[in-house]
Short mmCIF file of N, CA, C and O in Angstrom, two decimals:
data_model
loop_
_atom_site.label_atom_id
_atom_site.label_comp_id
_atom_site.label_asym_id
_atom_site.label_seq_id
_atom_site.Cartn_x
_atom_site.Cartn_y
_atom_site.Cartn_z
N UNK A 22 0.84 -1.16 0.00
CA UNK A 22 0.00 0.00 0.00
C UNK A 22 0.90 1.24 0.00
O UNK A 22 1.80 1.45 0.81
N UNK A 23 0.52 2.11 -1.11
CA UNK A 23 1.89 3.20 -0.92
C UNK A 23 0.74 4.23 -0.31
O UNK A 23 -0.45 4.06 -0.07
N UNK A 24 1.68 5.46 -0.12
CA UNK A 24 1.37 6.85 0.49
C UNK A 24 0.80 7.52 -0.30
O UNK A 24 1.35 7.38 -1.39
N UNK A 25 -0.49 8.59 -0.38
CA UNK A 25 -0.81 9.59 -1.41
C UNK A 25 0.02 10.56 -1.45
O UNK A 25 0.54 10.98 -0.42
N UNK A 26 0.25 10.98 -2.44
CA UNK A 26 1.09 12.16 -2.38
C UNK A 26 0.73 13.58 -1.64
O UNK A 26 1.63 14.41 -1.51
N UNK A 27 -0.58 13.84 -1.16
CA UNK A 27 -0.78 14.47 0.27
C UNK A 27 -0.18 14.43 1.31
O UNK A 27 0.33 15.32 1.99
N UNK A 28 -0.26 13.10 1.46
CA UNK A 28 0.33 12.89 2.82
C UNK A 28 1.77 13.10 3.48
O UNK A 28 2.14 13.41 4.61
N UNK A 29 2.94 12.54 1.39
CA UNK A 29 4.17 12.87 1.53
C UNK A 29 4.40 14.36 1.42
O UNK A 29 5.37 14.82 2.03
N UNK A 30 3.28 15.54 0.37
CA UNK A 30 3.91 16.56 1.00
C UNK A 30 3.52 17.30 2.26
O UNK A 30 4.14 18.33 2.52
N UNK A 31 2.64 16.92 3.00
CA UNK A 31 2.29 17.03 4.12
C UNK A 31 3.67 16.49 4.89
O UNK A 31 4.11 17.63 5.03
N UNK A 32 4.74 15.63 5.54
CA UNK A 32 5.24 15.09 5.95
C UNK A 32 6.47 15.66 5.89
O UNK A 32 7.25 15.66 6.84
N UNK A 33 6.83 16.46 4.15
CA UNK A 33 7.95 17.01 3.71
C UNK A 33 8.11 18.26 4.40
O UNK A 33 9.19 18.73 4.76
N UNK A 34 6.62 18.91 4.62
CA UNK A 34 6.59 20.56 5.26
C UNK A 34 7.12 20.36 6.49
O UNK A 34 8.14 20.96 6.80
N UNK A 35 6.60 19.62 7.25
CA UNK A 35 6.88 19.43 8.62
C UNK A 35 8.17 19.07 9.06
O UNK A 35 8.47 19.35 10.22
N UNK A 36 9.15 18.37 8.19
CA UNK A 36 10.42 18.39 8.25
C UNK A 36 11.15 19.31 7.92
O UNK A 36 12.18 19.53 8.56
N UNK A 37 10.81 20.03 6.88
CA UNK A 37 11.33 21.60 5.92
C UNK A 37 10.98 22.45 7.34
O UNK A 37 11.99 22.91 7.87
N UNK A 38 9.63 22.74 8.10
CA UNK A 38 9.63 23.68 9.57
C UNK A 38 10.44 22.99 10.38
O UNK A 38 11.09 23.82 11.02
N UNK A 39 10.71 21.97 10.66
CA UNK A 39 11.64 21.59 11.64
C UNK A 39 13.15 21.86 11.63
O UNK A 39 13.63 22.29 12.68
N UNK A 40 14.09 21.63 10.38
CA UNK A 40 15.05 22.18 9.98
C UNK A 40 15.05 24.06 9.57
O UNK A 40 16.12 24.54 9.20
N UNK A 41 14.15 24.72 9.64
CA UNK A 41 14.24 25.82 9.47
C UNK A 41 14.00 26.52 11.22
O UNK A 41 14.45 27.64 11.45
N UNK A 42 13.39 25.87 12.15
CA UNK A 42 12.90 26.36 13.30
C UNK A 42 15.14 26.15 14.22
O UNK A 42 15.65 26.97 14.99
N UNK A 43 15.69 25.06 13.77
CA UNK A 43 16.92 24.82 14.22
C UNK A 43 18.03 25.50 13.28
O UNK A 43 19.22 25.18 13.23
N UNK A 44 17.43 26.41 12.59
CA UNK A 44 18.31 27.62 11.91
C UNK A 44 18.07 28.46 12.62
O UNK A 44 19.05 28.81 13.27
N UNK A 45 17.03 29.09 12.85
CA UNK A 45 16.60 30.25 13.38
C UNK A 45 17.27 30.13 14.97
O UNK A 45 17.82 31.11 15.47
N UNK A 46 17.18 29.04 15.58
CA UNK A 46 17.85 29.12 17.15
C UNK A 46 19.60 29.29 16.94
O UNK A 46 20.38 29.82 17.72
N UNK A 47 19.86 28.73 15.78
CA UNK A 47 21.17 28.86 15.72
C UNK A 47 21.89 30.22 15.68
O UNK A 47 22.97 30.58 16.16
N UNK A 48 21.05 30.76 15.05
CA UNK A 48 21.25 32.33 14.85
C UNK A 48 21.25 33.26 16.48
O UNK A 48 21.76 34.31 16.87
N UNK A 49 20.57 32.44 16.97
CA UNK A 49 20.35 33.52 18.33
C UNK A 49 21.43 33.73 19.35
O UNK A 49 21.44 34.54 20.28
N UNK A 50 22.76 32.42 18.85
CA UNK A 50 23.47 32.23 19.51
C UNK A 50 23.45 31.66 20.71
O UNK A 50 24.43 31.68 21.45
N UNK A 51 22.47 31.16 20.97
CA UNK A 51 21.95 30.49 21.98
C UNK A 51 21.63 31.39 23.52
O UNK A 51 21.46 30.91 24.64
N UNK A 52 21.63 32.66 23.17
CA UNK A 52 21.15 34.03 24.11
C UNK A 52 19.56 34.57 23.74
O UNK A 52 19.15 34.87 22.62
N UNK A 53 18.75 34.60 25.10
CA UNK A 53 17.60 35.27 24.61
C UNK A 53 16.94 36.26 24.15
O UNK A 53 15.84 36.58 24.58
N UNK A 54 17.83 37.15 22.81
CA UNK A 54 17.77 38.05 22.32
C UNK A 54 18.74 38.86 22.03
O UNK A 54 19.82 38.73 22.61
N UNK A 55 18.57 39.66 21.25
CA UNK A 55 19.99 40.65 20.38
C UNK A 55 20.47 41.31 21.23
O UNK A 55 21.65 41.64 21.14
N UNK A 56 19.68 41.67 22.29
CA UNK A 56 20.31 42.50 23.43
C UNK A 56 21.03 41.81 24.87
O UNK A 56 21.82 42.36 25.64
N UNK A 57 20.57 40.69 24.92
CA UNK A 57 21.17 40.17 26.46
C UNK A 57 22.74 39.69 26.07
O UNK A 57 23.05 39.22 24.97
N UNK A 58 23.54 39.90 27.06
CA UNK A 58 24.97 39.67 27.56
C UNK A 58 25.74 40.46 26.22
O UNK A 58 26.74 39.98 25.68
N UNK A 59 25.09 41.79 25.79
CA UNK A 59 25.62 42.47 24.81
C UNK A 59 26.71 43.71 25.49
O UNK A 59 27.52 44.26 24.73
N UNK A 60 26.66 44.00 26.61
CA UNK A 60 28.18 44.82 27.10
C UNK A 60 28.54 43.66 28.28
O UNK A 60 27.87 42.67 28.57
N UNK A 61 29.82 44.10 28.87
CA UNK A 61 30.84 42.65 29.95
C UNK A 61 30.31 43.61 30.87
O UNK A 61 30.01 44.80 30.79
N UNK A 62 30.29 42.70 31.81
CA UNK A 62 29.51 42.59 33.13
C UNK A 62 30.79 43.21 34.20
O UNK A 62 30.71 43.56 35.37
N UNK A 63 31.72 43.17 33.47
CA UNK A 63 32.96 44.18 34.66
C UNK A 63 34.03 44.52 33.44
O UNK A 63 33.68 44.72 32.27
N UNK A 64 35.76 44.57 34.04
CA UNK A 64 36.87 45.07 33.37
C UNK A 64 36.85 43.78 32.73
O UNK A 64 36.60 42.64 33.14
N UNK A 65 37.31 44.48 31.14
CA UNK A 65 37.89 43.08 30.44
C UNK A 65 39.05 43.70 29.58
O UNK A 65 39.08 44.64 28.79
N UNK A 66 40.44 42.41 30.26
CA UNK A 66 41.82 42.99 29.64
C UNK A 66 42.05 42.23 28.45
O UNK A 66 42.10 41.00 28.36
N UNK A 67 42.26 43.39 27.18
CA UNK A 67 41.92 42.65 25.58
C UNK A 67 43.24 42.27 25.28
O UNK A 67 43.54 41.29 24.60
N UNK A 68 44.08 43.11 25.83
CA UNK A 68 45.56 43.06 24.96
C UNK A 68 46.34 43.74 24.93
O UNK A 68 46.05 44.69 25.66
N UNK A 69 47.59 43.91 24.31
CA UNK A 69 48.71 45.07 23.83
C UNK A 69 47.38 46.37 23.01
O UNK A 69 46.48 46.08 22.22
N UNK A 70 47.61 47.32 23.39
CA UNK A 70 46.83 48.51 22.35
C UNK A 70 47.60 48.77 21.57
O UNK A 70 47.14 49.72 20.93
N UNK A 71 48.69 48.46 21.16
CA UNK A 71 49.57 47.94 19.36
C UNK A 71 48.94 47.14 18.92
O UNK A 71 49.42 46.90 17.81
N UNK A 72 48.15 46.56 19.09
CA UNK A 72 47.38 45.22 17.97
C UNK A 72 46.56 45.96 17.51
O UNK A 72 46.30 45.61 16.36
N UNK A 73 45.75 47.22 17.98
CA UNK A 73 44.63 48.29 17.15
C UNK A 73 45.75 49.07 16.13
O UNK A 73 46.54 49.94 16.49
N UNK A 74 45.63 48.66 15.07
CA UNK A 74 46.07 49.81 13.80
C UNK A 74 45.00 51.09 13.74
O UNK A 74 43.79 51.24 13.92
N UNK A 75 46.15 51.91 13.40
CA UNK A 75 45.57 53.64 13.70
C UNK A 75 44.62 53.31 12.22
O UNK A 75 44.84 52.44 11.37
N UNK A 76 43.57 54.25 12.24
CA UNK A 76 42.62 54.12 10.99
C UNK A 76 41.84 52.64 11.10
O UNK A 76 40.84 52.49 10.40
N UNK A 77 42.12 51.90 11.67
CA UNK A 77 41.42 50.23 11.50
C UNK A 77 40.82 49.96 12.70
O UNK A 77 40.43 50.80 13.51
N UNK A 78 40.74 48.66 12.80
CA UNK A 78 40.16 47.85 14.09
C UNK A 78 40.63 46.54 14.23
O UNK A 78 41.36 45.87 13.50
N UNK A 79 39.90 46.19 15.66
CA UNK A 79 40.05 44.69 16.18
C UNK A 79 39.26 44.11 16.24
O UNK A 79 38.25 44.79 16.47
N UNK A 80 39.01 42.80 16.12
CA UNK A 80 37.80 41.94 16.69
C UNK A 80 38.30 41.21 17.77
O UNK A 80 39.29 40.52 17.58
N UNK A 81 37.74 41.26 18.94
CA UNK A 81 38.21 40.40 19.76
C UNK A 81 36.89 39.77 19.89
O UNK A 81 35.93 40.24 20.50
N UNK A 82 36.94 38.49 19.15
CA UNK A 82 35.22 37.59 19.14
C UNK A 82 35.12 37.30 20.39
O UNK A 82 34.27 37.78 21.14
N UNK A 83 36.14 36.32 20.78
CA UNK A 83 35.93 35.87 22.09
C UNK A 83 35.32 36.64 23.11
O UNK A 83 34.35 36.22 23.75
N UNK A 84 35.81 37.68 23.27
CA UNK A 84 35.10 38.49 24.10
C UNK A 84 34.05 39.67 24.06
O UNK A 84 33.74 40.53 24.88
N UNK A 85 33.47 39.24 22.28
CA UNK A 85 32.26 39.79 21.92
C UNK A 85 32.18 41.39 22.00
O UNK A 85 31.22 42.04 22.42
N UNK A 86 33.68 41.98 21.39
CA UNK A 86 34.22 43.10 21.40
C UNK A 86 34.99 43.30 20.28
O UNK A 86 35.88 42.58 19.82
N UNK A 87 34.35 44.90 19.66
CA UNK A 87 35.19 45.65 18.88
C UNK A 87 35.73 46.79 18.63
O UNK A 87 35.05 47.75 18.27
N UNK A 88 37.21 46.85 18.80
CA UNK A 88 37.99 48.23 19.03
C UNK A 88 38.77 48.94 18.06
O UNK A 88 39.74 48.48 17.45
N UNK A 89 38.25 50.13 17.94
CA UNK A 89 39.24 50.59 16.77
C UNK A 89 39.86 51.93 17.27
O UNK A 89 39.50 52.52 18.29
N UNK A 90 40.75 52.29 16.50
CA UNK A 90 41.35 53.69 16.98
C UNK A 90 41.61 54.62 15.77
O UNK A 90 42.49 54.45 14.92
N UNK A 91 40.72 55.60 15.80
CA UNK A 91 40.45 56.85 14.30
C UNK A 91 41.38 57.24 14.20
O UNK A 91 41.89 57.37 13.09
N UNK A 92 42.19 57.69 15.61
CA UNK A 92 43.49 58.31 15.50
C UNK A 92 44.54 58.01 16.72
O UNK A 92 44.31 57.48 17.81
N UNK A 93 45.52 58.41 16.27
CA UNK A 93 46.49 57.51 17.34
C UNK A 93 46.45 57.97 18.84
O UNK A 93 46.73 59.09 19.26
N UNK A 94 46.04 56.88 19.54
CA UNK A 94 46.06 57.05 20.67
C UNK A 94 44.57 57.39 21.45
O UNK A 94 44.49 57.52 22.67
N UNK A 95 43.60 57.48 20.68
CA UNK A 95 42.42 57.56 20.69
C UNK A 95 41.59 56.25 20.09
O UNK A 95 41.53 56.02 18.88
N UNK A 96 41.00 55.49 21.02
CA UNK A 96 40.15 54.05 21.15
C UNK A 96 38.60 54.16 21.40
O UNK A 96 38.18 54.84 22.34
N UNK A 97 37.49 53.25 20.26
CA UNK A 97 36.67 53.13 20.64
C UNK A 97 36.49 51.76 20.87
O UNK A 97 37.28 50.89 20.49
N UNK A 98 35.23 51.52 21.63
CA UNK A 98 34.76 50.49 21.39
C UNK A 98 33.48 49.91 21.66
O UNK A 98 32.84 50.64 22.41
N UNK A 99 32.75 48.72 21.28
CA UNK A 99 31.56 48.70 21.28
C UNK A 99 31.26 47.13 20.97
O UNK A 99 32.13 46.33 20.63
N UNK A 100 30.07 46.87 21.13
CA UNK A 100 29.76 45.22 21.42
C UNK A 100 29.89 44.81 20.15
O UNK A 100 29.50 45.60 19.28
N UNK A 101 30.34 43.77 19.82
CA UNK A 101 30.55 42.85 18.74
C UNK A 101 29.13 42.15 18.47
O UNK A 101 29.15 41.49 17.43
N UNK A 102 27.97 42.13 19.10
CA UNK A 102 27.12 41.41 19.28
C UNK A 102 25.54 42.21 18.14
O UNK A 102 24.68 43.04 18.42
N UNK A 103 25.76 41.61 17.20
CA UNK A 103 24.93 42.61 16.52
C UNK A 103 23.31 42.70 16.67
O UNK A 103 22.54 41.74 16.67
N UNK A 104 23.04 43.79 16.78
CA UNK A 104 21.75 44.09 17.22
C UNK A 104 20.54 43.92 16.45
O UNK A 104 19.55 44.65 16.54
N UNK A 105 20.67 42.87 15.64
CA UNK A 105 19.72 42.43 14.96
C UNK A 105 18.95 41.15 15.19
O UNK A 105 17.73 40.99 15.09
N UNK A 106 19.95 40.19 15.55
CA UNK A 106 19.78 38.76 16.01
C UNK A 106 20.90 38.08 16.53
O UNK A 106 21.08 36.86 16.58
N UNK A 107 21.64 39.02 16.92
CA UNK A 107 22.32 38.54 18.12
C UNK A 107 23.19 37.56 17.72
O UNK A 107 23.37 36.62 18.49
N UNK A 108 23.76 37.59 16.67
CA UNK A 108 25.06 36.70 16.48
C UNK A 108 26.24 37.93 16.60
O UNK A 108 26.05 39.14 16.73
N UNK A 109 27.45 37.21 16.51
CA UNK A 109 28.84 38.16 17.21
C UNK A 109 29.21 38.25 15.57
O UNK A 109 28.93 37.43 14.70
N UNK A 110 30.12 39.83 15.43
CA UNK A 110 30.49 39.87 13.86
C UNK A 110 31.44 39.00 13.79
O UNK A 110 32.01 38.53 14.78
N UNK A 111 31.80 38.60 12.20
CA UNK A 111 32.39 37.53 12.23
C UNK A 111 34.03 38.18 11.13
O UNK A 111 34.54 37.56 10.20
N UNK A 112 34.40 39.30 11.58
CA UNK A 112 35.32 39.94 10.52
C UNK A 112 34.94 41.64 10.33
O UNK A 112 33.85 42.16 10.10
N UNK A 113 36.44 42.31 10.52
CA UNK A 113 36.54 43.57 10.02
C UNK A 113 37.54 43.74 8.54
O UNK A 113 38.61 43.40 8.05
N UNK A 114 36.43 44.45 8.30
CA UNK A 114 37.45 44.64 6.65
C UNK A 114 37.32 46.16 6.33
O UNK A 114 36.24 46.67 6.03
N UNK A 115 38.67 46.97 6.42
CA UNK A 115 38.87 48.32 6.55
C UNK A 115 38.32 49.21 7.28
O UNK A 115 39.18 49.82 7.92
N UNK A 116 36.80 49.72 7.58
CA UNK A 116 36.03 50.65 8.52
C UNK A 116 34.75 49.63 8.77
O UNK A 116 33.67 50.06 9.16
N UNK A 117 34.94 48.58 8.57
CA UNK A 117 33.38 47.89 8.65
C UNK A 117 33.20 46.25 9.35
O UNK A 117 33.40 45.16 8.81
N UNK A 118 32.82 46.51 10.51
CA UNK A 118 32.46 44.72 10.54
C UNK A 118 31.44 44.22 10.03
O UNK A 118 30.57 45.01 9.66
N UNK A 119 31.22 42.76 9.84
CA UNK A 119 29.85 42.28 9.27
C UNK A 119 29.37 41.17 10.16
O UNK A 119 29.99 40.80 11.15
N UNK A 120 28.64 40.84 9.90
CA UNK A 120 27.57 39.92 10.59
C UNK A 120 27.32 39.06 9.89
O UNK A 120 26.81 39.42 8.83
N UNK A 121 27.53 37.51 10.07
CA UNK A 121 27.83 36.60 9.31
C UNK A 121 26.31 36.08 9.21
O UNK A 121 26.16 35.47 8.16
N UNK A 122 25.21 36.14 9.94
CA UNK A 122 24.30 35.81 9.84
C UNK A 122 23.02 36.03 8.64
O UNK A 122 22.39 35.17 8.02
N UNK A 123 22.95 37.35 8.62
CA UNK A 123 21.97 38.10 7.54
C UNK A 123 22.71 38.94 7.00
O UNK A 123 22.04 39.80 6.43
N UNK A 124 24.00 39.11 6.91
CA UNK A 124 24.74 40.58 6.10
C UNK A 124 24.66 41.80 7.02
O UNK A 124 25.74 42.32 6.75
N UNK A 125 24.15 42.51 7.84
CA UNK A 125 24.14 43.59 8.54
C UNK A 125 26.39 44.16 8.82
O UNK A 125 27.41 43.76 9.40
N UNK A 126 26.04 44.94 8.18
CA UNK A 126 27.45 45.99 8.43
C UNK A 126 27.02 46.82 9.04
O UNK A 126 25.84 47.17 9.06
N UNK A 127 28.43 47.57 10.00
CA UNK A 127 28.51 48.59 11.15
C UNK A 127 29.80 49.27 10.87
O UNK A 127 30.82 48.75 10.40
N UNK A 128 29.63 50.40 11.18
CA UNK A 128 30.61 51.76 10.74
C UNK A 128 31.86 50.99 12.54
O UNK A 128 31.54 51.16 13.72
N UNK A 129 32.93 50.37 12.12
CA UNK A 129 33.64 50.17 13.15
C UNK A 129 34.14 51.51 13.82
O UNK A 129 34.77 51.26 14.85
N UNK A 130 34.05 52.99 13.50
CA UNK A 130 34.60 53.98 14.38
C UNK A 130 33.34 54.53 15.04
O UNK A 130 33.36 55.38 15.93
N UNK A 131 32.20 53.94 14.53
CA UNK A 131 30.59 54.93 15.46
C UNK A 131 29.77 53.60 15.65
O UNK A 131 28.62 53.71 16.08
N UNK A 132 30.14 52.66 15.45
CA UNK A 132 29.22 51.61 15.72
C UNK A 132 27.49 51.78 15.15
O UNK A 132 26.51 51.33 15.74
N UNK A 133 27.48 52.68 13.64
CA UNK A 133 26.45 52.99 13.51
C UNK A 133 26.17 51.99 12.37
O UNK A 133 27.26 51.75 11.83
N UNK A 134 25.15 51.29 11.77
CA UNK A 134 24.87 50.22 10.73
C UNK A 134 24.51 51.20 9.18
O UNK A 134 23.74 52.08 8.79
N UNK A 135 25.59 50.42 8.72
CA UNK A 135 25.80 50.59 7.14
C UNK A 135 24.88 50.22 6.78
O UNK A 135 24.01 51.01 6.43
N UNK A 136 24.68 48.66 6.71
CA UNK A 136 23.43 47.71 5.75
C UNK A 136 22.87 47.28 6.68
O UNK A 136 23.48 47.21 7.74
N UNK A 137 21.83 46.95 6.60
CA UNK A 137 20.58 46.61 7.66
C UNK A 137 20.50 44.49 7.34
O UNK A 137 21.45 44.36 6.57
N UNK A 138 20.13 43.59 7.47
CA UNK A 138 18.75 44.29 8.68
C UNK A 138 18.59 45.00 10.13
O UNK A 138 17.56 45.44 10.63
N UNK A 139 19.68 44.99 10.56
CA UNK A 139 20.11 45.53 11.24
C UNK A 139 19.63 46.89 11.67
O UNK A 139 20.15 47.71 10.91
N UNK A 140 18.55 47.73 12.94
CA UNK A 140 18.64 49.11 12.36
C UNK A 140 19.34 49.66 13.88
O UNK A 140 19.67 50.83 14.05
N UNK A 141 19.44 48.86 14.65
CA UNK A 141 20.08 49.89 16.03
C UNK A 141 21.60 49.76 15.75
O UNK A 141 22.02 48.84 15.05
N UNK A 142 22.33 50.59 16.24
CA UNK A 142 23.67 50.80 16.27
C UNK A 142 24.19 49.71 17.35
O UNK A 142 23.48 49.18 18.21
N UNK A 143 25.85 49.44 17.09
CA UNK A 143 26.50 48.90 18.07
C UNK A 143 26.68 49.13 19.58
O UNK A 143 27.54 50.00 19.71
N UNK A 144 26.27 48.74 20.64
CA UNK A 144 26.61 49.63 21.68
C UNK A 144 27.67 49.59 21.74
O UNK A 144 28.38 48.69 21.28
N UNK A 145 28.10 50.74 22.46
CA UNK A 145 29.27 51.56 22.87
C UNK A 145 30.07 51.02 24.38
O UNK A 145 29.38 51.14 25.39
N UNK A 146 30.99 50.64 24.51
CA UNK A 146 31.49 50.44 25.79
C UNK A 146 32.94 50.97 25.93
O UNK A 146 33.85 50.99 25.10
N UNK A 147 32.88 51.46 27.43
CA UNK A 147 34.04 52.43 27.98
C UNK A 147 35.48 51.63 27.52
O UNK A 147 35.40 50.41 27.41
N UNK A 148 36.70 52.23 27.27
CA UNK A 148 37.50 51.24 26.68
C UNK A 148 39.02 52.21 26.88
O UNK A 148 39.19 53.27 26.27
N UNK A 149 39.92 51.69 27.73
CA UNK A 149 40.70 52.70 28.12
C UNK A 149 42.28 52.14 28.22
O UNK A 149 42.62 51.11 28.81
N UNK A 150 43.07 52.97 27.56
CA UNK A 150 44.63 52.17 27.36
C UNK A 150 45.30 52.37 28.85
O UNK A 150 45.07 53.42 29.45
N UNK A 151 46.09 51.44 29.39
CA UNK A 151 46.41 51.61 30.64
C UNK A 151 47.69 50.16 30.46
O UNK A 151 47.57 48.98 30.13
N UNK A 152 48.95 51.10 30.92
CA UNK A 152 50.09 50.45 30.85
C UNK A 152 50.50 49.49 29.26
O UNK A 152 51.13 48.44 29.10
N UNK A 153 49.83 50.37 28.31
CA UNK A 153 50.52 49.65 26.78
C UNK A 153 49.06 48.46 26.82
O UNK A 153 48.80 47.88 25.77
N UNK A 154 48.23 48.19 28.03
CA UNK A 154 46.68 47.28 27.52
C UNK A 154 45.91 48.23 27.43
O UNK A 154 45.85 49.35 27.92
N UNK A 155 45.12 47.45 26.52
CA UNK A 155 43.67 48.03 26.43
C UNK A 155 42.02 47.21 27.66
O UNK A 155 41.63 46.04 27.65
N UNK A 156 41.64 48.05 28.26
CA UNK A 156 40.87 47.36 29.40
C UNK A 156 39.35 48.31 28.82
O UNK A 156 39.17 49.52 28.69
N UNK A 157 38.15 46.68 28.49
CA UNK A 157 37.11 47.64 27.96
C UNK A 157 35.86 47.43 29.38
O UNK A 157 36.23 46.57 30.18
N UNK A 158 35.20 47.76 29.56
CA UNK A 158 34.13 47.74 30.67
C UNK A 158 34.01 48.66 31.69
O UNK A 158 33.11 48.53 32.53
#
């Protein structure tokens, strides 16, 4: 006795929502929303502040932080955690990180979004050179 073909594409949808419902969580990073654990909860020591090139930036993924310096000796920085759906950028390339998830770019010196979907800006976190490190929180 075979299956009507109702039933198999009935059977196909429900697997097609099931693999699309375990995309969508993947994206969230496994945090409940674009905004939670988006600035560090105290001091966080990133590194030598020689690893920020003057005009460029850093990604420090791990610690869901990105720092750049417009001009020498002058550091910003701001959450890596993009405010769209909450995945961490995945790469800076000249003034811009991106977001590996949906495409969303951010101006790495204002943390303000180039390409959407994305529409809130990066937050901003305090970020201060002290003894040749950089300490952001």
């Amino acid at each position: 006795m075979s299956q009507s073909p109702d039933r198999r594409t009935v059977l196909r949808g429900a697997a097609l929502a099931g693999v699309t419902g375990l995309g969508l969580t993947a994206c969230s990073s496994g945090d409940s929303g674009a905004n939670a654990s988006a600035l560090p909860d105290g001091p966080v020591e990133l590194g030598a502040a020689a690893e920020v090139p003057v005009g460029g930036a850093k990604l420090y993924r791990e610690d869901r932080l990105l720092v750049s310096q417009p001009a020498k000796g002058t550091y910003k920085c701001f959450s890596a955690k993009c405010t769209h759906a909450g995945c961490i950028l995945s790469d800076v390339e000249k003034k811009e990180g991106s977001c590996p998830c949906h495409g969303s770019r951010f101006d790495v010196t204002t943390g303000e979004v180039i390409q959407g979907p994305a529409t809130e800006p990066l937050p901003e976190v305090p970020v201060k050179s002290k003894g040749g490190k950089l300490i952001a929180g």
